[in-house]
Structure formats: C-alpha cells, structure tokens
Protein backbone atom coordinates (compact mmCIF):
# COMPACT_ATOMS: atom_id res chain seq x y z
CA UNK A 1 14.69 21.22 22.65
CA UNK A 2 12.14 20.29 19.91
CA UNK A 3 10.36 17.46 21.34
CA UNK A 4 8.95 14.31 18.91
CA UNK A 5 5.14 15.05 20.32
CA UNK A 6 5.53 18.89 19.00
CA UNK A 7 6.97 17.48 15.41
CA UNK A 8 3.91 14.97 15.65
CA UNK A 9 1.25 17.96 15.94
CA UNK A 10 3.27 20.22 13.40
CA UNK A 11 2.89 16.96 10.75
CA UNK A 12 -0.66 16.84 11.82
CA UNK A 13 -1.81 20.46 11.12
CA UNK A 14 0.58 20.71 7.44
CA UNK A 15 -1.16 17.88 6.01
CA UNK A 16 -5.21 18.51 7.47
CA UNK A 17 -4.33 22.60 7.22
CA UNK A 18 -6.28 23.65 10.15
CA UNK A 19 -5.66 23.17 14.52
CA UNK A 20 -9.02 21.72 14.45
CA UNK A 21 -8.87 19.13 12.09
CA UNK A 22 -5.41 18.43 13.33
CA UNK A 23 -6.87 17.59 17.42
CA UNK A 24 -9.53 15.41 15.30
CA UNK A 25 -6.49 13.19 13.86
CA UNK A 26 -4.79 13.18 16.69
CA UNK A 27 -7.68 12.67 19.25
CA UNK A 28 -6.33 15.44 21.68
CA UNK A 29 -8.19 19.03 21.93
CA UNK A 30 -7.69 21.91 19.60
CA UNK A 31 -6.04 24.32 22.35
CA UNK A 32 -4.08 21.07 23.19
CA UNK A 33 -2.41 21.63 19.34
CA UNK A 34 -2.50 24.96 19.87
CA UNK A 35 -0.38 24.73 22.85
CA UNK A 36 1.96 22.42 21.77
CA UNK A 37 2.87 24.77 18.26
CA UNK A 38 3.48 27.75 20.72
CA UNK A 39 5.99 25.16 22.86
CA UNK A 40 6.93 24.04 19.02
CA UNK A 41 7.68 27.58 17.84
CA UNK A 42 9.27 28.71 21.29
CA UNK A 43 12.06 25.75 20.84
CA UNK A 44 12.50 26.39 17.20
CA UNK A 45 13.32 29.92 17.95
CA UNK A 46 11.03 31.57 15.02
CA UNK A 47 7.20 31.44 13.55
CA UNK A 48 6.49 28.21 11.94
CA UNK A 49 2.96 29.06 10.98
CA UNK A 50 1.24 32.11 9.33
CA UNK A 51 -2.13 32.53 9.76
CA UNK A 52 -4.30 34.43 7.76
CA UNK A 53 -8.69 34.04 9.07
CA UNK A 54 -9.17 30.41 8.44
CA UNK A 55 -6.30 29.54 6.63
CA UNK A 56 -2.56 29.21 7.68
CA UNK A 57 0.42 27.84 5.86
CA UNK A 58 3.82 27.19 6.88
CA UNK A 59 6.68 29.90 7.25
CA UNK A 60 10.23 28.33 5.39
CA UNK A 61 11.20 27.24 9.00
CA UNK A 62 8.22 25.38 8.99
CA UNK A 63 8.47 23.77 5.73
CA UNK A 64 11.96 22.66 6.95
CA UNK A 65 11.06 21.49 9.80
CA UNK A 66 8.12 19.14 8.49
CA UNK A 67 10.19 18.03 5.82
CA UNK A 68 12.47 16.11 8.24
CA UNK A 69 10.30 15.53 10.37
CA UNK A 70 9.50 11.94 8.98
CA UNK A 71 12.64 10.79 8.89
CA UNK A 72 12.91 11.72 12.44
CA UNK A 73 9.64 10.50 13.52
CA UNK A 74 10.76 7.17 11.75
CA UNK A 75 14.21 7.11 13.03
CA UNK A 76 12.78 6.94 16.97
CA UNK A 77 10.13 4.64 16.22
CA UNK A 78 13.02 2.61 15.05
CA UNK A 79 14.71 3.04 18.24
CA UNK A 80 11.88 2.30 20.17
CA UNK A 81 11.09 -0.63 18.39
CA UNK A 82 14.61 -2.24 18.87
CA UNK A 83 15.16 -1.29 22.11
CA UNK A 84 11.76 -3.14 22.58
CA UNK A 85 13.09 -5.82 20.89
CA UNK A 86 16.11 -6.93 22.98
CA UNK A 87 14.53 -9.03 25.27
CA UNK A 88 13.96 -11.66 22.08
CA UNK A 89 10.35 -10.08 20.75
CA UNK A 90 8.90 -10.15 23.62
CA UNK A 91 7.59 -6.39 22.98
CA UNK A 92 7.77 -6.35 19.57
CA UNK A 93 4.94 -4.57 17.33
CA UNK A 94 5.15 -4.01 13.51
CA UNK A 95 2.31 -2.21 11.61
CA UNK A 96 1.75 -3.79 8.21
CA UNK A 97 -0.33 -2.63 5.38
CA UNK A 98 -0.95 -4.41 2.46
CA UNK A 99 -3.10 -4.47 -0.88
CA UNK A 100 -6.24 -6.62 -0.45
CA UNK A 101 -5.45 -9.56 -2.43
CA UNK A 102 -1.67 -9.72 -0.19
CA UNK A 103 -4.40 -9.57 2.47
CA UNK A 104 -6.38 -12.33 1.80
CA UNK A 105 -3.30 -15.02 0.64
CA UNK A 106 0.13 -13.50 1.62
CA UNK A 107 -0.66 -12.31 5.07
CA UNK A 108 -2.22 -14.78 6.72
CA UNK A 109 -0.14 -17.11 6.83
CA UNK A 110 3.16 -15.48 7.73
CA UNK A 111 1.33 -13.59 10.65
CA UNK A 112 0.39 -16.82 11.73
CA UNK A 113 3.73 -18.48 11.72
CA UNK A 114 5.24 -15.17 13.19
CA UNK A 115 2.52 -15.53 16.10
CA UNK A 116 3.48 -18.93 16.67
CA UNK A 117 7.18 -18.07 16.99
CA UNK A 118 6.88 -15.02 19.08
CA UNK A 119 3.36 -14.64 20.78
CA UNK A 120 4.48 -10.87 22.36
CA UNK A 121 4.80 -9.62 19.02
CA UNK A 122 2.25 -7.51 17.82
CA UNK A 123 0.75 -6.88 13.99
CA UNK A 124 -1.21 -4.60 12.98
CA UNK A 125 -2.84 -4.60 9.00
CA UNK A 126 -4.64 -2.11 7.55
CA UNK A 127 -5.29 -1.91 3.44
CA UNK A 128 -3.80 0.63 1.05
CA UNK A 129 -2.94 0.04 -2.57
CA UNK A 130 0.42 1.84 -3.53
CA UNK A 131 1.49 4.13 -4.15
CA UNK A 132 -0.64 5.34 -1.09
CA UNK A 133 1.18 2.57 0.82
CA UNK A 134 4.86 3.77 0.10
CA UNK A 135 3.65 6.82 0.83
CA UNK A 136 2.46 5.81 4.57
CA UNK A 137 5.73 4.10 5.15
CA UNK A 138 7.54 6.87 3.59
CA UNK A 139 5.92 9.40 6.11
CA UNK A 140 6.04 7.06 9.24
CA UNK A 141 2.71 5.82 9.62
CA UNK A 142 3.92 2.19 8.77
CA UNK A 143 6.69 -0.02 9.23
CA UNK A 144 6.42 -2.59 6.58
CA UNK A 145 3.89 -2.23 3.33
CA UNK A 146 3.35 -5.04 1.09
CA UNK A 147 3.34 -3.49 -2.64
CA UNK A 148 3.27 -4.22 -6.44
CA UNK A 149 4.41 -3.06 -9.48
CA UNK A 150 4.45 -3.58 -13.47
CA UNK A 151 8.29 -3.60 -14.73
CA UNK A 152 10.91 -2.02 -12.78
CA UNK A 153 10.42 1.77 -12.62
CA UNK A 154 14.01 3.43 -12.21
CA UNK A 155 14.27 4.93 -8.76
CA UNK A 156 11.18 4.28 -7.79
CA UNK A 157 12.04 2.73 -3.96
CA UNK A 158 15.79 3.14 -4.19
CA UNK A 159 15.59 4.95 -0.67
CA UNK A 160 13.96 1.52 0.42
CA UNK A 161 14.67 -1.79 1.40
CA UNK A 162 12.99 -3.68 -0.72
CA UNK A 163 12.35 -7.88 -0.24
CA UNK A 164 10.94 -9.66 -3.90
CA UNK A 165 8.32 -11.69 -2.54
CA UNK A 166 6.90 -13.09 -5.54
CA UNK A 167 5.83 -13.22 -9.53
CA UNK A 168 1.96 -12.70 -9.86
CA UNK A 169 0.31 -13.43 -12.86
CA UNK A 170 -2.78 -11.84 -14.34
CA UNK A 171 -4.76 -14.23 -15.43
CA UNK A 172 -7.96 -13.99 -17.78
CA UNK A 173 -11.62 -14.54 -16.72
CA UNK A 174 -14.04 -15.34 -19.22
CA UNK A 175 -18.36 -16.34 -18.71
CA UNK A 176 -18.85 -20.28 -18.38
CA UNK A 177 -20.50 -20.31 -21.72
CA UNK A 178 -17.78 -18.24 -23.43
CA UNK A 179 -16.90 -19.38 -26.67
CA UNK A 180 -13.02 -19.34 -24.89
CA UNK A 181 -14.02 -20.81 -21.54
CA UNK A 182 -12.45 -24.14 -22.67
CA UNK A 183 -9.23 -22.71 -24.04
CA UNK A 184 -6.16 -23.67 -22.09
CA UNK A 185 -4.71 -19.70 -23.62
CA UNK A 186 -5.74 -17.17 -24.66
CA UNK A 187 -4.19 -14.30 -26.80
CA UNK A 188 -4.92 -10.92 -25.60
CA UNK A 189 -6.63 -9.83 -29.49
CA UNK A 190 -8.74 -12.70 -29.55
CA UNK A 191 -10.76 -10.45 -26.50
CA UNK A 192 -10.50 -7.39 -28.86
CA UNK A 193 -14.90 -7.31 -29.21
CA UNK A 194 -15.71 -8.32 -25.98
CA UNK A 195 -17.06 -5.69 -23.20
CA UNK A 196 -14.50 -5.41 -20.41
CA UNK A 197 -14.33 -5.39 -16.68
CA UNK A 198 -11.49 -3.33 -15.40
CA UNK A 199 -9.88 -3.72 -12.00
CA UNK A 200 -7.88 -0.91 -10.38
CA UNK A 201 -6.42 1.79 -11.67
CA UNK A 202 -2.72 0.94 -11.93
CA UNK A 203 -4.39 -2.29 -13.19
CA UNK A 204 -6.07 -0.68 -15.82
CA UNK A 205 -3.58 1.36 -17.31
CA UNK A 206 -1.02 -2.14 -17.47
CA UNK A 207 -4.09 -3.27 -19.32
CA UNK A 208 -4.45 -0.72 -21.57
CA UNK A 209 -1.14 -0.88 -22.71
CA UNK A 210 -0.81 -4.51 -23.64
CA UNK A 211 -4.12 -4.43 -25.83
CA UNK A 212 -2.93 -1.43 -27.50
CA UNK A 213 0.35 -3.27 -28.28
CA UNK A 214 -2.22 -6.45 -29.34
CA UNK A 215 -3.38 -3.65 -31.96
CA UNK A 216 -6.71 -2.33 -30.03
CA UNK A 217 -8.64 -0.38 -27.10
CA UNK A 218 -10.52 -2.30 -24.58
CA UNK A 219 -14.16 -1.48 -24.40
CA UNK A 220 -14.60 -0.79 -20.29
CA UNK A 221 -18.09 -1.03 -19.49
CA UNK A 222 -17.61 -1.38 -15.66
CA UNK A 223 -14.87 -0.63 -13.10
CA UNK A 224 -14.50 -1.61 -10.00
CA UNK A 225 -11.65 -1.68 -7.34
CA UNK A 226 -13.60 -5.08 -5.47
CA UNK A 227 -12.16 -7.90 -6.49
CA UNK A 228 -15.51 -10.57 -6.18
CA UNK A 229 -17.60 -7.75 -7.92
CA UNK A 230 -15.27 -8.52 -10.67
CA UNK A 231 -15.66 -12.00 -10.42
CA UNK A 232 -19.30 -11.37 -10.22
CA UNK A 233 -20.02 -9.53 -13.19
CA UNK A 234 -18.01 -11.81 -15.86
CA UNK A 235 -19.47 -14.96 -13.95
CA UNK A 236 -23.08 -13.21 -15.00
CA UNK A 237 -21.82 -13.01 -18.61
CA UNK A 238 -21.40 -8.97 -18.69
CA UNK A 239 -17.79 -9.32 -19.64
CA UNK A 240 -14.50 -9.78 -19.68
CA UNK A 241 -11.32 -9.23 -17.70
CA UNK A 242 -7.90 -9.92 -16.45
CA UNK A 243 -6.67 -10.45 -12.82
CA UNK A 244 -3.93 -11.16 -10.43
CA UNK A 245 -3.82 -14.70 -9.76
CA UNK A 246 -3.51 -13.41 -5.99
CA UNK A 247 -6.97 -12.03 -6.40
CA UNK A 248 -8.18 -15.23 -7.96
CA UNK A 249 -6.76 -17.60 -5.10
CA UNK A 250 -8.93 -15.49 -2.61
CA UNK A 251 -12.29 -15.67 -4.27
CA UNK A 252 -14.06 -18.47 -5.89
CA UNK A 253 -14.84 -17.41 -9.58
CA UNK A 254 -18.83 -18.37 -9.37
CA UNK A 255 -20.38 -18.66 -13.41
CA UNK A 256 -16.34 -17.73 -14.49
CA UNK A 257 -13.78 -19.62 -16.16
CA UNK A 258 -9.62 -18.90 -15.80
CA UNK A 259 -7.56 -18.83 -18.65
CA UNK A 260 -4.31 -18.09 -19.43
CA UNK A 261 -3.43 -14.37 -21.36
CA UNK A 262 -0.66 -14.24 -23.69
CA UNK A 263 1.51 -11.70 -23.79
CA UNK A 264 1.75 -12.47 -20.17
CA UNK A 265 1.36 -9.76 -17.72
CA UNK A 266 2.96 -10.32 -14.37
CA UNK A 267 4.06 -8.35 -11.64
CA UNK A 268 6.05 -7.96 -8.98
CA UNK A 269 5.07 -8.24 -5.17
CA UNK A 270 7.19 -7.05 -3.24
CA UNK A 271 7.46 -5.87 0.86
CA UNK A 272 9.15 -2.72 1.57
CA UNK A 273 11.01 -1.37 4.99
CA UNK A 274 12.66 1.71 5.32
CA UNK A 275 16.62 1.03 5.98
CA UNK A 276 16.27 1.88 9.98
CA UNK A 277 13.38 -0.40 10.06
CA UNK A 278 14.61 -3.19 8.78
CA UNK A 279 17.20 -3.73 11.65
CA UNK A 280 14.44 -3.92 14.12
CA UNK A 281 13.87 -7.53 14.98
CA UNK A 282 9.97 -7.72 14.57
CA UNK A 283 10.20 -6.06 11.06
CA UNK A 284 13.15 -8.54 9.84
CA UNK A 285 10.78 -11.24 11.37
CA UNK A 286 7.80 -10.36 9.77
CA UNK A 287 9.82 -9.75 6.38
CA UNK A 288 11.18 -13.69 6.70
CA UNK A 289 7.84 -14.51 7.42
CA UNK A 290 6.11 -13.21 4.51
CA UNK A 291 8.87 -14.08 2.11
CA UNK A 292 8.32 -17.69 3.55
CA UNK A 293 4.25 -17.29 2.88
CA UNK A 294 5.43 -16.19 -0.43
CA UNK A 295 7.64 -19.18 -1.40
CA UNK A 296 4.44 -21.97 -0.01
C-alpha cells in the first residue's frame, strides 16, 4: 500500500533533487528519506529513483507516480479538512497566500470577520505573487491563494475554482511639484519623457504594452518589487509610475501625488480553490469572507 507520508518524501526529493536536501525540507533525517523511498519503492513494486554519484533522477514509474501525487496529496488534505469540519469549524484550518498588497487591504479584514465567526478556525498567510501562488495551490502546499491578472488568459485556471473578488485599478503617481500633480487625468503619452519607476514584473510588462500602444517605450530607471520604495522614489522626484490602487490604499504616498491614467489599466483579483477544496467548510468560509472584504 503506498502510503501519503512515502508520496510526501518522493515530492520532496523530485523537486530539491537530492535525500539530503529533501530531510532539510521536510525537517526529518536523511536515512529517515532514505528509508521511507525503500518502503516507497517496495509498495510500488519497481525502482522509482536512479542514482548516478550525486545525482539521481526519476525512473518513468517515478515520474508517474509524482505526477499524481498532488492531486492525491490534495485530495486527503481535503478529506481531512472536512472531516475536521463537521463539528461546525470547530477544527477548521485553511492556509492562505496572497500577493502583498491583498495582504495589507483584502486580508485583514475577512480573517478578522472569519475569526469572529468561528474562533477554532485556523489561517495561515504567507506571500507569493502568481503565478508562484497557483503554482503552490496547484501542488498542495495551499488551500486558497489570492491572485491577479491583466485580461482573461484562455485556460489559464480552468482546472480551478475561481471567486472574482474585485476590479483594481492602476493608478498614476507623479512628484508633488510635477507639472501633472494637479491634473484630475492623465493620458498615458503625456508621461512619454519622464524617467520611470517600474513595479513587478507582470506589472511591468502590462505597462509596457499600454505605452507602446500610447506610441512609446518607457524609460525604467529603477525597479523594484516593494511597494513604499516605489512610493518613495517618485515622492523624492526621481520619477514616475503606475500602481494598483490596492498598493496605494496600504501605503501613504509621502512627496507623491495620485492621478488617474487613461487608457485605464485594471485588473482582476481574484481567490482561487482547487474544486475538492472548495467543499471544505473553512475554505468556502474564508472565500465568503474575502469576497465580503472585497465588496467593503
């Protein structure tokens, strides 16, 4: 019988490649992982691993076998979570993770309402931007992730559940003394000269492509993925730049002024679940929850 704790350790050494660095993410002992892939191989009925010196990589059995193993892993959290569940949340824990500007405004609030309706449920929230989000829900290590994207990209989640949340839009930042810091809106080509602060990478690239419509490149001098340094650098004159109004709420734009873009550029928040999840109580709480955050 192939046991969850054996597909667990299997995961762990195919994506770190060694037993070693495996026992490190798992915080057991490497002849612990050793131990259990022998058990692992002995149930499976064939080698799962080939090692050559230092290096080993996974037989077709193998590759098989960690390819569902996700889904599996996933499917008995599931079950563990609603059998949890039963007794009205009383055991209920959901692990969250969420971009930092969800953190800071979306979050929260609906933890704190969910709290407030059922103290014996536990959250836990770490950060991730996606895709490396949908990716730690995809493989397991996650039951709800709080996301965003630019337009609808076919396919993208269609194996998810997927709850709109809200509209954000990006919003321009400009110096105090900015010759457009009093303008109620402003076009995007009416920035076309001025030195740019860029934000994220998927950020960046939405940016790219709506000056290039607006006829031009923009000129990044500095990137950053932190939010205030943003803030920081136009509100000490150095630039330009464009952010999520999410981002804005959560920081107080010292030396900057907000103005409106046009074309807009929005877009979508969004929580995700995988389909098993989403019938455990905690997880359809915490969805209604941040949906209700959302909506404030």
């Amino acid at each position: 019988m192939i046991e969850a704790r054996h597909l667990r350790v299997l995961r762990a050494v195919s994506t770190t490649g060694s037993f070693s660095a495996a026992a490190r993410e798992l915080g057991c002992t490497q002849p612990a992982v050793s131990q259990q892939m022998k058990a692992l191989e002995s149930s499976a009925g064939t080698t799962l691993l080939i090692r050559t010196g230092r290096e080993m990589r996974l037989t077709q059995a193998g590759e098989a076998l960690v390819r569902h193993a996700s889904g599996i892993l996933a499917g008995l959290t599931a079950a563990e979570e609603e059998v949890a569940a039963i007794a009205g949340l009383r055991a209920g824990r959901v692990r969250l993770v969420s971009f930092p500007s969800g953190s800071s405004t979306l979050v929260p609030g609906a933890l704190a309402a969910l709290r407030a309706e059922h103290p014996g449920t536990r959250v836990s929230l770490v950060e991730a931007e996606p895709p490396r989000s949908v990716d730690l829900l995809r493989d397991g290590d996650c039951d709800i992730a709080l996301a965003f994207r630019y337009g609808a990209s076919g396919g993208e989640w269609d194996d998810l559940v997927v709850r709109p949340l809200l509209t954000d839009r990006l919003i321009g930042l400009v110096p105090e003394g900015h010759r457009l810091a009093e303008a109620s809106s402003v076009g995007i080509d009416e920035l076309a000269d001025e030195p740019w602060i860029a934000g994220c990478p998927r950020c960046r690239r939405q940016l790219v492509e709506v000056c290039e419509e607006a006829g031009f490149t923009p000129r990044i001098d500095f990137a950053t993925d932190d939010y205030p340094a943003v803030m920081g650098l136009v509100g000490a004159g150095l630039g330009v730049a464009v952010l999520p109004e999410l981002a804005v709420e959560s920081v107080r734009p010292k030396g900057a002024r907000t103005v409106s873009v046009e074309p807009a550029i929005e877009r979508e928040i969004v929580a995700l679940t995988l389909p098993d999840l989403a019938r455990v109580p905690a997880v359809a709480a915490t969805l209604d929850q941040l949906a209700r955050a959302a909506a404030r």
